[in-house]
Amino acid sequence: MEAWVEESARLTKPEKIVYCDGSEAENQAILQEMLKKGDSFRLNEKTYPNCYLHRSDPSDVARTEHLTFICTPNKEEVGPTNNWMDPEGAKFKIGKLLDGAMRGRTMYVVPYIMGPVDSPISKIGVEVTDSPYVVANMRIMCRMGKVAQDKLGSSKDFVPGLHSVGDLDPLRRYIAHFPEERLIWSVGSGYGGNALLGKKCFALRIASYMARQQGWMAEHMLILGLESPGGKVTYMAAAFPSACGKTNLAMMVSALESQGYKVWTVGDDIAWMKIGADGYLHAINPESGFFGVAPGTSRKTNPNVMDAVKSNAIFTNTGLTVENEPWWEGIGGEPPAGLITWRGEKWDPSKGVAAQPNSRYTVLARQSPSISPKWEAPEGVPISAFIFGGRRARLAPLVYQAFNWQHGVFVGATMASETTAATTGDVGVTRRDPMAMLPFCGYNMADYFEHWLEMGKKIPNPPKIFHVNWFRKGADGKFLWPGYGENVRVLKWILERVEGRGEARETPIGYVPTRTGLALDGLKISPEALDELFGVNGDDWESDLADSREFLAKFGEKLPSELRKEHEAVVGRFQKSVPA
Ligand code: GTP
Ligand code: SPV
Ligand code: MN
């Protein structure tokens, strides 16, 4: 580790180097450094003890996919969905930006563990960074400092990540991955997935590359346990694209709690999974905190988050009230008098939103009342169901089940979602986002699909595969489904299907619950809304299937033939179901 730190220091030329031990004293010193920069503020000591608000540069508020690269000798290795640079060219170009980038600054060395300290599935990374904000966030998001240093010892088995905020100019911003060397270089951004290198860069892009080589899975999935009456807990993992509801599903307060259905949180964003001795796929959450979307979070939609973020939390780009409390759209109530926007201006209606739409909170996972007693189990939790989903105002029904693993892989590979504020660019544009991994797969997605198909053959008890859509809209443009805590009704049906129960009808896209199959007791929802939520419209699907055929064709000869066959099969089923 020291050798690599020295090499990084020779390139970036910091004024001093600080090895982080993860202690509370060190944390307080780092927070002071953060405050000194003038872009961070201490929040109300009474109502939000030890909480901070950080304002990022207005040009640096989301992941920048167009500036994210996978660097391999051969362009074909990254496939048609990734940005590519050759490793030598990338090192030359980005090396110039990193040369002297830390002059006059402190370089913090952050050793960290992704995963529970004693888990055989866990892995170690070392991030060097010139941002105290990054260090403060890493301390929440992963197990860092001495604990990681001790685990690593003198071993060279770690993923190095070099990060500098540079000058924050988007024209000089690169997030580069070198999967063969397991190396990450990031310059020019201080935001979330661009800068907290353990998260998307390591735990997804580099890890997905390693997982394929080594026969396991690294996925953009939440992990939850659904407790059913009698106390049995069934674990599920769900892949939804960024800002499409993973945190909220994993941390929900169940609307059916009085009936004995309760949700326990294991993870909210990433799952690392290996086949266990019992023949199930076992998942760990490599992270130790949540970096969650603030807007839309309220006492009503997600009381667990609201409780969790009351102390030791960092808020990024939210609004600020005169009471020195964080504020965002959807927190409940009208904008309070004297509200300050995420840019630090006095809010008035002409300013639009007070909180940046991708504003976030960073908080320790163990502060959530919903945290699962098994969340740090070294062997992980056995997964019985995979759930894919996204934002689709039309088309996709509330829930359906794939016929089998291979069909489920097809469902995941062709899933689509409307883009969100989590990534820089247009919002609300429908795009294909296979397994919610489009921006996170560290290699050619055709090979990734092949890996999924292969895993299906290797797992003795593979998870059953489902697709959900909380975001279908009616003609009035409003969501048809209440979502949040009510989503447990769908989880209950999924559990029943896993156990070989649960009423369903067969449709060309898979099994859809019958009207009596889904527990709707106590829910106010019109029969018309239900018709739409459960509808499988042949015309809509025909145009969607044309689009997914085109998407799959992008992979050319490399596309596994199974997926082409699944596509033909669903087209065939629609033709049969609609008499000419
Ligand atoms: P990343 O952290 O970007 O990976 O996002 P995520 O998938 O964890 O999304 P999150 O749960 O933070 O939700 C993103 C947005 O969707 C928030 O504004 C939520 O309020 C909203 N949302 C989540 N679940 C639901 C739901 O069931 N219905 C509706 N209508 N909105 C939801
Ligand atoms: C996402 O965008 O999927 C996130 C937030 O979870 S970030 O860490 O910025 O990638
Ligand atoms: Mn995410």
XYZ file of C-alpha atoms in Angstrom, residues 34 43 48 51-55 133 294 309-319 326-328 359-362:
28
model
C -14.664 20.512 5.553
C -26.768 21.892 11.262
C -29.730 17.318 14.060
C -25.077 16.663 11.160
C -23.657 18.710 8.287
C -24.857 20.287 5.074
C -22.479 20.317 2.135
C -23.039 22.326 -1.058
C -15.862 15.720 2.240
C -33.527 13.227 -0.251
C -30.876 10.910 9.441
C -31.595 12.722 12.726
C -27.960 12.431 13.838
C -24.436 11.928 12.422
C -25.656 12.513 8.878
C -24.226 14.529 5.998
C -26.694 16.249 3.691
C -25.539 17.221 0.216
C -27.285 19.948 -1.801
C -30.521 20.064 0.182
C -32.192 23.332 1.157
C -32.212 20.459 6.075
C -35.246 20.801 3.804
C -36.287 19.298 0.490
C -29.674 16.038 -3.281
C -28.768 13.271 -0.852
C -28.165 12.231 2.742
C -25.287 10.038 3.894
